[in-house]
């Protein structure tokens, strides 16, 4: 063994320091004299590391790419890679902290629509990968005896996600492939808008929610009973209208495939 | 260790999302698929729905990229649990990963980083491979990687290292013919020396793939058809190792399924010419 050869652990640490931070000490542990030069060989690893992670982000965030364009997207991706090295064996999870990074890190935080786009796109991916379930149908719910309804509790399907977005993100995302790269515009929403994301059949889907629908869904997802949901809806519709509106909205959610099961509280 | 199953038709393809629909509609038309383990090590959802559906009709092998068998990090128990669960679900013919390290101090490099070919590395690898084999209740199949650097510290050739490892750890080998060619070109050695040193009874599977030739060096990119030099080396591999299950990997610029089927026909033809009747 030559004098500058280290132990297995030392070699691996030096290799990693080179890949993550360009540390040059590793080059002294690499043999020269192959057909490909030492510098070329090292560059294959260093460049490949960043390109693989950038590609993973491109796959997960096509809307963000359409907003930023390739050059700014790469700049953003390299900043994220430096701040958040991958810690999951599957590269599919690499981008999960991107929205929080964009919201908190200048100069990206100056474009809040970018963080919102990232939140939306990650939620779509999560919905696609969520556990399977067969949603209940409306008949099952409507056949319940009326005295059971006050204690009725419902579980959303595992793919269900709730976001509130200040920008018209889903509308922009829907036309992301029509805009030239870097020119996808995202307008502010008239007001912060609640959205539901879930998977119906094999594709992720989403829709905006009226304020009373959002309040109902939040109460439902928090494990509330039908009476709790009525209580959440009442400020939006008035006490008298709330029970009927809650029942109607629940039926709609069931028909949309958002509800996995129901049960009755003790 | 239990004897592994073999497909009736030993020619297969890598299972890729681009081809799911076509395979479901038109049938596999290959003997088996190699599924990338990490793509399906999820709780549930889209990937597993497709995997289950396609597995019903076609045998599969599982091929991982992140077991990080050579890392000085402890083996990732959660990863092994997830892999073992996937193995129970798929009932693969065999389970493979790469002879390399991919993570250190919990940070994933998502690259197949070569190991130094040393006694120390052998002593490090053998008990780790045995732990994995005990956990998965089968021999692990380890693949030679393409490499772009060689360590000063290496005490033996890659082929002697592989042969010694297979013997000591009682594991099997996935001989990636393209990787042999890529590393031979980059380091300036003879790929036939590599083949000649690998024990014939340890090779469970062949990989074929395309690469990017940059003049000064070759990079294992899996984004082109199999190169002529690799087909030539494949003939030599079949001549030495016999009718070993063979598949083509394509991970970028993925062509229509028919195109990969046609490329696999070349492998069938070459293998039939080299394999004694």
Short mmCIF file of C-alpha atoms in Angstrom, two decimals:
data_model
loop_
_atom_site.label_atom_id
_atom_site.label_comp_id
_atom_site.label_asym_id
_atom_site.label_seq_id
_atom_site.Cartn_x
_atom_site.Cartn_y
_atom_site.Cartn_z
CA UNK A 1 0.00 0.00 0.00
CA UNK A 2 1.42 3.39 -0.92
CA UNK A 3 2.19 6.03 1.70
CA UNK A 4 -0.77 8.28 0.96
CA UNK A 5 -3.37 5.51 0.98
CA UNK A 6 -5.79 5.86 3.89
CA UNK A 7 -8.18 3.49 5.55
CA UNK A 8 -11.52 2.66 3.94
CA UNK A 9 -13.29 5.21 6.14
CA UNK A 10 -10.77 7.95 5.36
CA UNK A 11 -11.05 7.29 1.63
CA UNK A 12 -14.83 7.39 1.69
CA UNK A 13 -14.89 10.61 3.74
CA UNK A 14 -12.44 12.24 1.34
CA UNK A 15 -14.52 11.13 -1.66
CA UNK A 16 -17.68 12.53 -0.13
CA UNK A 17 -16.02 15.83 0.81
CA UNK A 18 -14.91 16.14 -2.80
CA UNK A 19 -18.39 15.45 -4.18
CA UNK A 20 -20.30 17.68 -1.77
CA UNK A 21 -17.85 20.54 -1.37
CA UNK A 22 -15.14 20.15 -4.00
CA UNK A 23 -12.50 19.31 -1.38
CA UNK A 24 -9.28 18.72 -3.33
CA UNK A 25 -7.60 16.38 -0.82
CA UNK A 26 -9.27 13.38 -2.44
CA UNK A 27 -7.30 13.82 -5.68
CA UNK A 28 -4.10 12.78 -3.89
CA UNK A 29 -5.64 9.37 -3.17
CA UNK A 30 -6.54 8.72 -6.80
CA UNK A 31 -4.19 6.94 -9.16
CA UNK A 32 -3.10 8.64 -12.34
CA UNK A 33 -2.05 6.80 -15.47
CA UNK A 34 -5.33 5.32 -16.74
CA UNK A 35 -6.54 6.20 -20.22
CA UNK A 36 -8.92 8.79 -18.75
CA UNK A 37 -7.01 11.40 -16.73
CA UNK A 38 -7.50 11.73 -12.99
CA UNK A 39 -9.09 15.16 -13.47
CA UNK A 40 -11.60 13.86 -15.99
CA UNK A 41 -12.50 10.92 -13.78
CA UNK A 42 -13.04 13.13 -10.76
CA UNK A 43 -15.16 15.55 -12.79
CA UNK A 44 -17.50 12.72 -13.85
CA UNK A 45 -18.35 12.08 -10.19
CA UNK A 46 -18.55 15.75 -9.14
CA UNK A 47 -20.72 16.82 -12.07
CA UNK A 48 -22.88 13.71 -11.95
CA UNK A 49 -23.76 14.31 -8.30
CA UNK A 50 -25.34 17.71 -8.97
CA UNK A 51 -26.94 16.72 -12.27
CA UNK A 52 -28.69 13.70 -10.76
CA UNK A 53 -30.21 15.76 -7.96
CA UNK A 54 -31.20 18.61 -10.28
CA UNK A 55 -32.91 16.05 -12.51
CA UNK A 56 -34.84 14.67 -9.53
CA UNK A 57 -36.12 18.18 -8.79
CA UNK A 58 -37.02 18.75 -12.46
CA UNK A 59 -39.18 15.62 -12.38
CA UNK A 60 -41.02 16.65 -9.22
CA UNK A 61 -41.37 20.35 -10.00
CA UNK A 62 -42.32 20.95 -13.68
CA UNK A 63 -44.44 23.96 -12.69
CA UNK A 64 -41.52 25.58 -10.90
CA UNK A 65 -39.36 24.91 -13.97
CA UNK A 66 -41.99 26.59 -16.17
CA UNK A 67 -41.94 29.61 -13.84
CA UNK A 68 -38.16 29.87 -13.47
CA UNK A 69 -36.70 28.59 -16.76
CA UNK A 70 -33.70 26.23 -16.90
CA UNK A 71 -30.98 28.68 -15.80
CA UNK A 72 -32.74 30.05 -12.72
CA UNK A 73 -34.09 26.60 -11.88
CA UNK A 74 -30.55 25.22 -11.85
CA UNK A 75 -29.34 28.09 -9.67
CA UNK A 76 -32.16 27.41 -7.23
CA UNK A 77 -31.52 23.65 -7.34
CA UNK A 78 -27.79 24.02 -6.62
CA UNK A 79 -28.56 26.26 -3.62
CA UNK A 80 -31.03 23.66 -2.34
CA UNK A 81 -28.56 20.80 -2.87
CA UNK A 82 -25.92 22.66 -0.85
CA UNK A 83 -28.37 23.40 1.97
CA UNK A 84 -30.16 20.02 2.05
CA UNK A 85 -27.96 17.04 1.12
CA UNK A 86 -30.07 13.98 0.35
CA UNK A 87 -30.74 11.76 3.37
CA UNK A 88 -33.13 9.18 1.95
CA UNK A 89 -31.97 6.11 -0.01
CA UNK A 90 -34.54 6.86 -2.70
CA UNK A 91 -33.91 10.05 -4.64
CA UNK A 92 -37.67 10.45 -5.00
CA UNK A 93 -37.73 12.04 -1.50
CA UNK A 94 -34.91 14.48 -2.18
CA UNK A 95 -37.14 17.44 -2.98
CA UNK A 96 -39.48 17.19 -0.02
CA UNK A 97 -38.07 20.26 1.79
CA UNK A 98 -37.92 22.46 -1.29
CA UNK A 99 -41.05 24.52 -0.53
CA UNK A 100 -39.84 25.36 2.99
CA UNK A 101 -36.39 26.20 1.62
CA UNK A 102 -37.81 28.56 -1.01
CA UNK A 103 -40.08 30.26 1.53
CA UNK A 104 -37.24 30.90 3.97
CA UNK A 105 -34.19 31.54 1.80
CA UNK A 106 -33.34 34.79 -0.03
CA UNK A 107 -33.46 35.55 -2.89
CA UNK A 108 -36.09 32.85 -3.55
CA UNK A 109 -38.27 34.02 -0.65
CA UNK A 110 -38.85 37.28 -2.56
CA UNK A 111 -41.04 35.24 -4.96
CA UNK A 112 -43.59 33.64 -2.61
CA UNK A 113 -45.44 32.10 -5.57
CA UNK A 114 -42.41 29.83 -6.11
CA UNK A 115 -42.69 28.30 -2.64
CA UNK A 116 -46.44 27.89 -3.13
CA UNK A 117 -45.90 26.16 -6.49
CA UNK A 118 -43.45 23.80 -4.78
CA UNK A 119 -45.94 23.03 -1.99
CA UNK A 120 -48.65 22.29 -4.53
CA UNK A 121 -46.48 20.07 -6.72
CA UNK A 122 -45.14 18.09 -3.76
CA UNK A 123 -48.69 17.55 -2.49
CA UNK A 124 -49.73 16.25 -5.93
CA UNK A 125 -46.84 13.76 -5.82
CA UNK A 126 -47.73 12.68 -2.29
CA UNK A 127 -51.33 12.15 -3.34
CA UNK A 128 -50.21 9.93 -6.21
CA UNK A 129 -48.02 7.80 -3.93
CA UNK A 130 -50.46 7.56 -1.02
CA UNK A 131 -51.93 4.25 0.10
CA UNK A 132 -54.77 2.73 -1.88
CA UNK A 133 -58.27 2.61 -0.55
CA UNK A 134 -61.76 2.09 -1.95
CA UNK A 135 -63.79 5.23 -1.18
CA UNK A 136 -67.26 4.78 0.26
CA UNK A 137 -70.23 5.56 -1.96
CA UNK A 138 -73.05 7.93 -1.19
CA UNK A 139 -75.61 5.15 -0.73
CA UNK A 140 -73.71 3.83 2.28
CA UNK A 141 -73.87 7.23 3.92
CA UNK A 142 -77.45 8.04 3.00
CA UNK A 143 -78.73 4.72 4.35
CA UNK A 144 -77.70 5.73 7.88
CA UNK A 145 -80.54 6.18 10.35
CA UNK A 146 -81.17 9.86 11.08
CA UNK A 147 -80.44 9.47 14.78
CA UNK A 148 -76.94 8.21 13.90
CA UNK A 149 -75.93 11.37 12.04
CA UNK A 150 -74.91 13.56 15.02
CA UNK A 151 -72.14 11.10 15.96
CA UNK A 152 -71.05 10.40 12.37
CA UNK A 153 -67.28 10.63 11.81
CA UNK A 154 -65.54 10.29 8.44
CA UNK A 155 -61.95 9.63 7.43
CA UNK A 156 -60.59 11.20 4.26
CA UNK A 157 -58.77 8.94 1.80
CA UNK A 158 -55.02 8.62 2.57
CA UNK A 159 -54.16 10.76 -0.46
CA UNK A 160 -56.14 13.75 0.85
CA UNK A 161 -54.14 16.98 1.28
CA UNK A 162 -55.41 20.48 2.18
CA UNK A 163 -53.58 23.63 1.12
CA UNK A 164 -54.43 27.31 1.29
CA UNK A 165 -52.78 29.25 -1.51
CA UNK A 166 -52.41 33.02 -1.87
CA UNK A 167 -51.59 32.66 -5.58
CA UNK A 168 -53.52 31.06 -8.44
CA UNK A 169 -51.10 28.14 -8.43
CA UNK A 170 -53.31 25.28 -9.68
CA UNK A 171 -54.58 27.44 -12.54
CA UNK A 172 -50.99 28.22 -13.61
CA UNK A 173 -49.89 24.60 -13.12
CA UNK A 174 -52.64 23.42 -15.45
CA UNK A 175 -51.12 25.43 -18.34
CA UNK A 176 -47.44 24.85 -17.45
CA UNK A 177 -46.73 23.00 -20.69
CA UNK A 178 -48.15 25.76 -22.87
CA UNK A 179 -45.89 28.54 -21.54
CA UNK A 180 -42.33 28.93 -22.85
CA UNK A 181 -39.83 27.90 -20.14
CA UNK A 182 -39.40 30.69 -17.62
CA UNK A 183 -42.50 32.53 -18.73
CA UNK A 184 -45.25 30.81 -16.78
CA UNK A 185 -46.95 33.66 -14.96
CA UNK A 186 -48.66 33.14 -11.62
CA UNK A 187 -51.22 35.72 -10.50
CA UNK A 188 -52.17 36.45 -6.92
CA UNK A 189 -55.53 34.91 -6.03
CA UNK A 190 -58.36 37.33 -5.20
CA UNK A 191 -58.07 36.04 -1.64
CA UNK A 192 -56.19 33.14 0.01
CA UNK A 193 -57.99 30.11 -1.40
CA UNK A 194 -58.40 26.69 0.22
CA UNK A 195 -57.71 23.70 -2.02
CA UNK A 196 -58.23 19.97 -1.65
CA UNK A 197 -55.87 17.52 -3.37
CA UNK A 198 -56.54 13.81 -3.52
CA UNK A 199 -56.28 10.82 -5.83
CA UNK A 200 -59.37 9.57 -7.57
CA UNK A 201 -58.75 6.32 -9.44
CA UNK A 202 -55.12 6.48 -10.59
CA UNK A 203 -54.51 10.20 -11.02
CA UNK A 204 -54.10 13.03 -8.54
CA UNK A 205 -56.82 15.65 -8.72
CA UNK A 206 -57.62 18.92 -6.97
CA UNK A 207 -60.34 21.49 -6.56
CA UNK A 208 -60.86 24.78 -4.80
CA UNK A 209 -63.09 24.89 -1.75
CA UNK A 210 -65.66 27.44 -0.66
CA UNK A 211 -64.91 28.78 2.85
CA UNK A 212 -67.64 26.63 4.45
CA UNK A 213 -66.40 23.53 2.58
CA UNK A 214 -62.88 24.13 3.86
CA UNK A 215 -64.13 24.60 7.42
CA UNK A 216 -66.13 21.36 7.13
CA UNK A 217 -63.17 19.42 5.74
CA UNK A 218 -60.85 20.72 8.43
CA UNK A 219 -63.28 19.63 11.14
CA UNK A 220 -63.72 16.25 9.43
CA UNK A 221 -59.96 15.69 9.05
CA UNK A 222 -59.41 16.64 12.71
CA UNK A 223 -61.67 13.73 13.70
CA UNK A 224 -64.78 15.77 14.45
CA UNK A 225 -68.34 14.42 14.45
CA UNK A 226 -71.14 15.58 12.17
CA UNK A 227 -72.19 18.01 14.93
CA UNK A 228 -68.65 19.42 15.02
CA UNK A 229 -68.77 19.86 11.24
CA UNK A 230 -72.10 21.64 11.50
CA UNK A 231 -70.51 23.90 14.11
CA UNK A 232 -67.67 24.69 11.72
CA UNK A 233 -70.04 25.41 8.82
CA UNK A 234 -72.49 27.56 10.83
CA UNK A 235 -70.42 30.78 10.87
CA UNK A 236 -70.51 30.72 7.06
CA UNK A 237 -74.14 29.78 6.46
CA UNK A 238 -76.00 30.64 9.65
CA UNK A 239 -77.19 28.15 12.28
CA UNK A 240 -80.40 27.18 10.47
CA UNK A 241 -78.80 26.36 7.15
CA UNK A 242 -75.73 24.61 8.56
CA UNK A 243 -77.02 21.00 9.06
CA UNK A 244 -78.48 20.71 5.55
CA UNK A 245 -75.48 22.39 3.96
CA UNK A 246 -73.13 20.06 5.88
CA UNK A 247 -75.02 16.95 4.73
CA UNK A 248 -75.11 18.15 1.12
CA UNK A 249 -71.41 18.98 1.09
CA UNK A 250 -70.50 15.65 2.65
CA UNK A 251 -72.44 13.86 -0.04
CA UNK A 252 -70.48 15.82 -2.65
CA UNK A 253 -67.17 14.86 -1.06
CA UNK A 254 -68.22 11.22 -0.94
CA UNK A 255 -69.24 11.31 -4.60
CA UNK A 256 -65.86 12.85 -5.46
CA UNK A 257 -64.07 9.88 -3.85
CA UNK A 258 -62.55 11.88 -0.99
CA UNK A 259 -63.91 9.78 1.90
CA UNK A 260 -62.42 6.40 2.84
CA UNK A 261 -64.78 5.27 5.60
CA UNK A 262 -67.27 6.38 8.20
CA UNK A 263 -67.84 5.37 11.78
CA UNK A 264 -70.06 6.43 14.67
CA UNK A 265 -68.67 7.99 17.82
CA UNK A 266 -69.29 6.15 21.11
CA UNK B 1 -29.19 -20.96 0.71
CA UNK B 2 -32.23 -21.96 -1.41
CA UNK B 3 -31.76 -22.45 -5.14
CA UNK B 4 -33.03 -19.46 -7.08
CA UNK B 5 -35.71 -19.70 -9.72
CA UNK B 6 -34.86 -19.21 -13.35
CA UNK B 7 -37.17 -17.82 -16.03
CA UNK B 8 -38.18 -20.12 -18.91
CA UNK B 9 -37.07 -17.38 -21.30
CA UNK B 10 -33.82 -15.98 -19.97
CA UNK B 11 -33.98 -12.64 -21.82
CA UNK B 12 -35.55 -9.70 -20.00
CA UNK B 13 -35.84 -5.93 -19.83
CA UNK B 14 -35.72 -3.26 -17.15
CA UNK B 15 -39.23 -2.32 -16.07
CA UNK B 16 -39.76 1.39 -16.71
CA UNK B 17 -42.83 3.56 -16.12
CA UNK B 18 -42.83 4.71 -19.77
CA UNK B 19 -43.78 1.18 -20.82
CA UNK B 20 -46.34 0.25 -18.15
CA UNK B 21 -49.40 0.86 -20.31
CA UNK B 22 -48.00 -0.91 -23.34
CA UNK B 23 -46.97 -3.96 -21.34
CA UNK B 24 -50.38 -4.10 -19.65
CA UNK B 25 -52.13 -3.88 -23.03
CA UNK B 26 -49.82 -5.87 -25.30
CA UNK B 27 -48.15 -8.30 -22.90
CA UNK B 28 -44.53 -8.46 -21.74
CA UNK B 29 -43.10 -10.42 -24.70
CA UNK B 30 -39.96 -11.02 -22.61
CA UNK B 31 -39.07 -13.73 -20.12
CA UNK B 32 -38.76 -11.46 -17.11
CA UNK B 33 -38.43 -7.91 -15.85
CA UNK B 34 -35.85 -6.34 -13.62
CA UNK B 35 -37.66 -3.87 -11.33
CA UNK B 36 -35.72 -1.11 -9.54
CA UNK B 37 -36.23 -1.85 -5.85
CA UNK B 38 -36.24 1.73 -4.55
CA UNK B 39 -39.05 2.73 -6.92
CA UNK B 40 -41.35 0.32 -5.14
CA UNK B 41 -40.14 0.59 -1.52
CA UNK B 42 -43.15 2.72 -0.69
CA UNK B 43 -46.09 2.14 1.56
CA UNK B 44 -48.59 1.86 -1.24
CA UNK B 45 -49.91 3.87 -4.15
CA UNK B 46 -49.31 4.12 -7.88
CA UNK B 47 -45.94 2.36 -8.21
CA UNK B 48 -47.04 -0.73 -6.28
CA UNK B 49 -50.35 -0.93 -8.10
CA UNK B 50 -48.46 -1.18 -11.38
CA UNK B 51 -45.88 -3.56 -10.00
CA UNK B 52 -48.52 -5.97 -8.69
CA UNK B 53 -50.43 -5.83 -11.95
CA UNK B 54 -47.41 -6.56 -14.16
CA UNK B 55 -45.92 -9.13 -11.77
CA UNK B 56 -49.06 -11.27 -12.11
CA UNK B 57 -48.00 -12.27 -15.63
CA UNK B 58 -44.21 -11.95 -15.65
CA UNK B 59 -41.40 -13.13 -13.34
CA UNK B 60 -39.23 -10.39 -11.88
CA UNK B 61 -35.83 -9.78 -10.36
CA UNK B 62 -35.27 -6.88 -7.96
CA UNK B 63 -32.35 -4.55 -8.56
CA UNK B 64 -31.37 -1.90 -6.01
CA UNK B 65 -29.03 1.07 -6.06
CA UNK B 66 -28.92 2.13 -2.42
CA UNK B 67 -28.01 -0.76 -0.16
CA UNK B 68 -24.57 0.86 0.06
CA UNK B 69 -22.96 -2.46 0.87
CA UNK B 70 -19.43 -1.04 0.92
CA UNK B 71 -20.06 2.05 3.06
CA UNK B 72 -18.46 2.37 6.49
CA UNK B 73 -21.89 3.52 7.72
CA UNK B 74 -23.82 0.79 9.55
CA UNK B 75 -26.24 -1.09 7.30
CA UNK B 76 -29.54 0.82 7.11
CA UNK B 77 -31.97 -1.38 9.05
CA UNK B 78 -35.02 0.47 7.81
CA UNK B 79 -33.89 0.10 4.22
CA UNK B 80 -33.40 -3.63 4.73
CA UNK B 81 -36.84 -3.96 6.35
CA UNK B 82 -38.44 -2.15 3.40
CA UNK B 83 -36.52 -4.30 0.94
CA UNK B 84 -37.47 -7.50 2.77
CA UNK B 85 -41.13 -6.44 2.62
CA UNK B 86 -40.83 -5.83 -1.10
CA UNK B 87 -39.15 -9.21 -1.56
CA UNK B 88 -42.09 -10.88 0.21
CA UNK B 89 -44.48 -9.07 -2.08
CA UNK B 90 -42.72 -9.64 -5.42
CA UNK B 91 -41.18 -13.07 -4.77
CA UNK B 92 -38.34 -12.15 -7.13
CA UNK B 93 -36.12 -14.70 -8.83
CA UNK B 94 -33.16 -12.96 -7.18
CA UNK B 95 -32.19 -9.64 -5.54
CA UNK B 96 -29.26 -7.58 -6.73
CA UNK B 97 -27.45 -4.34 -5.91
CA UNK B 98 -24.05 -2.85 -6.65
CA UNK B 99 -20.60 -3.44 -5.26
CA UNK B 100 -19.92 0.15 -4.19
CA UNK B 101 -20.87 2.70 -1.56
CA UNK B 102 -23.64 5.25 -2.08
CA UNK B 103 -24.03 6.92 1.33
CA UNK B 104 -21.80 8.10 4.14
CA UNK B 105 -22.69 9.61 7.51
CA UNK B 106 -26.31 9.36 6.44
CA UNK B 107 -25.82 11.55 3.37
CA UNK B 108 -26.85 9.90 0.12
CA UNK B 109 -24.69 10.59 -2.91
CA UNK B 110 -27.07 8.69 -5.26
CA UNK B 111 -24.06 7.47 -7.20
CA UNK B 112 -22.30 4.12 -7.39
CA UNK B 113 -18.95 5.05 -5.88
CA UNK B 114 -16.18 2.49 -6.31
CA UNK B 115 -14.39 0.81 -3.43
CA UNK B 116 -10.65 0.36 -3.09
CA UNK B 117 -9.69 -3.23 -3.88
CA UNK B 118 -8.05 -4.03 -0.56
CA UNK B 119 -8.04 -6.75 2.12
CA UNK B 120 -9.58 -4.17 4.45
CA UNK B 121 -12.50 -3.66 2.07
CA UNK B 122 -12.99 -7.43 1.69
CA UNK B 123 -13.02 -7.86 5.47
CA UNK B 124 -15.53 -5.03 5.74
CA UNK B 125 -17.81 -6.39 3.01
CA UNK B 126 -18.03 -10.07 3.88
CA UNK B 127 -19.96 -9.82 7.18
CA UNK B 128 -22.20 -7.09 5.76
CA UNK B 129 -23.16 -9.24 2.77
CA UNK B 130 -23.82 -12.15 5.10
CA UNK B 131 -26.09 -9.96 7.25
CA UNK B 132 -28.10 -8.95 4.18
CA UNK B 133 -28.29 -12.55 2.97
CA UNK B 134 -29.56 -13.70 6.37
CA UNK B 135 -32.14 -10.91 6.40
CA UNK B 136 -33.38 -11.61 2.86
CA UNK B 137 -33.01 -15.39 3.20
CA UNK B 138 -31.21 -15.65 -0.11
CA UNK B 139 -27.89 -14.94 -1.73
CA UNK B 140 -27.31 -11.33 -2.64
CA UNK B 141 -26.28 -10.71 -6.25
CA UNK B 142 -23.69 -7.93 -6.56
CA UNK B 143 -22.92 -5.98 -9.72
CA UNK B 144 -19.57 -4.64 -10.87
CA UNK B 145 -19.87 -0.85 -11.39
CA UNK B 146 -18.45 1.43 -14.04
CA UNK B 147 -15.62 3.49 -12.56
CA UNK B 148 -13.83 6.64 -13.58
CA UNK B 149 -11.10 6.71 -10.94
CA UNK B 150 -8.82 4.08 -9.38
CA UNK B 151 -7.42 4.31 -5.86
CA UNK B 152 -3.79 4.43 -4.96
CA UNK B 153 -4.73 2.18 -2.06
CA UNK B 154 -5.93 -0.74 -4.21
CA UNK B 155 -3.89 -3.89 -3.65
CA UNK B 156 -5.46 -6.12 -6.30
CA UNK B 157 -7.39 -5.88 -9.58
CA UNK B 158 -11.13 -5.42 -9.61
CA UNK B 159 -11.62 -8.92 -11.02
CA UNK B 160 -9.54 -10.59 -8.33
CA UNK B 161 -11.42 -8.59 -5.73
CA UNK B 162 -14.81 -9.68 -7.13
CA UNK B 163 -13.81 -13.33 -7.40
CA UNK B 164 -12.44 -13.34 -3.86
CA UNK B 165 -15.50 -11.57 -2.48
CA UNK B 166 -17.97 -13.97 -4.11
CA UNK B 167 -16.07 -16.88 -2.62
CA UNK B 168 -15.66 -15.47 0.90
CA UNK B 169 -19.15 -13.99 1.27
CA UNK B 170 -20.88 -16.80 -0.65
CA UNK B 171 -22.72 -14.25 -2.73
CA UNK B 172 -23.41 -14.19 -6.46
CA UNK B 173 -22.46 -11.72 -9.17
CA UNK B 174 -24.34 -9.65 -11.70
CA UNK B 175 -21.87 -9.21 -14.51
CA UNK B 176 -22.58 -5.89 -16.19
CA UNK B 177 -20.88 -6.34 -19.54
CA UNK B 178 -21.14 -2.65 -20.39
CA UNK B 179 -19.54 -1.70 -17.07
CA UNK B 180 -16.64 -4.07 -17.75
CA UNK B 181 -16.14 -2.37 -21.11
CA UNK B 182 -16.47 1.17 -19.65
CA UNK B 183 -14.01 0.56 -16.81
CA UNK B 184 -11.58 -1.30 -19.07
CA UNK B 185 -11.51 1.64 -21.48
CA UNK B 186 -11.20 4.28 -18.74
CA UNK B 187 -8.45 2.45 -16.83
CA UNK B 188 -6.71 0.92 -19.81
CA UNK B 189 -6.97 -2.79 -19.01
CA UNK B 190 -8.15 -5.76 -21.06
CA UNK B 191 -11.82 -6.65 -20.45
CA UNK B 192 -11.11 -10.29 -21.29
CA UNK B 193 -8.77 -10.47 -18.28
CA UNK B 194 -11.77 -9.47 -16.18
CA UNK B 195 -14.04 -12.17 -17.63
CA UNK B 196 -11.35 -14.83 -17.33
CA UNK B 197 -10.94 -14.28 -13.58
CA UNK B 198 -14.62 -14.41 -12.60
CA UNK B 199 -15.75 -17.85 -11.38
CA UNK B 200 -18.30 -19.28 -13.82
CA UNK B 201 -20.57 -20.67 -11.10
CA UNK B 202 -21.10 -17.28 -9.43
CA UNK B 203 -22.62 -15.27 -12.28
CA UNK B 204 -26.38 -15.08 -11.85
CA UNK B 205 -27.20 -12.42 -14.42
CA UNK B 206 -25.79 -10.27 -17.23
CA UNK B 207 -26.55 -6.60 -17.75
CA UNK B 208 -26.31 -4.90 -21.13
CA UNK B 209 -26.60 -1.15 -21.57
CA UNK B 210 -25.53 1.79 -23.67
CA UNK B 211 -22.97 4.41 -22.72
CA UNK B 212 -21.68 7.83 -23.77
CA UNK B 213 -18.28 7.82 -25.42
CA UNK B 214 -16.52 11.12 -24.88
CA UNK B 215 -13.32 10.28 -26.72
CA UNK B 216 -11.06 10.49 -23.68
CA UNK B 217 -13.40 8.49 -21.46
CA UNK B 218 -16.68 6.58 -21.44
CA UNK B 219 -19.56 7.29 -19.05
CA UNK B 220 -22.15 4.66 -18.16
CA UNK B 221 -25.27 6.63 -19.04
CA UNK B 222 -27.83 4.00 -20.09
CA UNK B 223 -29.12 6.43 -22.69
CA UNK B 224 -28.04 4.77 -25.94
CA UNK B 225 -28.39 1.37 -27.60
CA UNK B 226 -25.79 -1.24 -26.64
CA UNK B 227 -22.48 -0.43 -28.37
CA UNK B 228 -20.80 -2.80 -30.83
CA UNK B 229 -17.80 -3.33 -28.52
CA UNK B 230 -20.18 -4.36 -25.73
CA UNK B 231 -21.95 -6.85 -28.01
CA UNK B 232 -18.55 -8.33 -28.81
CA UNK B 233 -17.73 -8.61 -25.13
CA UNK B 234 -21.16 -10.12 -24.50
CA UNK B 235 -20.34 -12.92 -26.93
CA UNK B 236 -17.18 -13.62 -24.97
CA UNK B 237 -19.15 -13.57 -21.73
CA UNK B 238 -21.72 -16.06 -23.05
CA UNK B 239 -18.92 -18.26 -24.33
CA UNK B 240 -17.35 -18.33 -20.86
CA UNK B 241 -20.39 -18.28 -18.55
CA UNK B 242 -23.04 -20.04 -20.67
CA UNK B 243 -26.80 -19.31 -20.79
CA UNK B 244 -26.97 -16.69 -18.05
CA UNK B 245 -30.18 -14.58 -17.77
CA UNK B 246 -29.59 -11.36 -19.68
CA UNK B 247 -31.37 -8.01 -19.73
CA UNK B 248 -30.98 -4.56 -21.24
CA UNK B 249 -31.07 -1.46 -19.05
CA UNK B 250 -32.26 1.87 -20.39
CA UNK B 251 -32.73 4.78 -17.99
CA UNK B 252 -32.68 7.90 -20.16
CA UNK B 253 -33.91 8.72 -23.66
CA UNK B 254 -36.12 5.70 -23.19
CA UNK B 255 -37.26 4.45 -26.61
CA UNK B 256 -40.56 2.75 -27.50
CA UNK B 257 -40.92 -0.72 -25.99
CA UNK B 258 -40.76 -2.32 -29.47
CA UNK B 259 -37.30 -0.85 -29.97
CA UNK B 260 -36.00 -2.46 -26.79
CA UNK B 261 -37.61 -5.77 -27.78
CA UNK B 262 -35.73 -5.55 -31.10
CA UNK B 263 -32.46 -4.83 -29.27
CA UNK B 264 -33.07 -7.80 -27.02
CA UNK B 265 -33.39 -9.94 -30.14
CA UNK B 266 -29.76 -9.15 -30.90
CA UNK B 267 -28.80 -10.56 -27.50
CA UNK B 268 -30.85 -13.69 -28.20
CA UNK B 269 -29.20 -14.18 -31.55
CA UNK B 270 -25.65 -13.65 -30.30
CA UNK B 271 -26.23 -15.88 -27.31
CA UNK B 272 -27.65 -18.68 -29.45
CA UNK B 273 -24.56 -18.52 -31.66
CA UNK B 274 -22.24 -18.79 -28.67
CA UNK B 275 -24.15 -21.24 -26.49
CA UNK B 276 -23.48 -24.93 -27.21
CA UNK B 277 -26.68 -26.74 -28.27
#
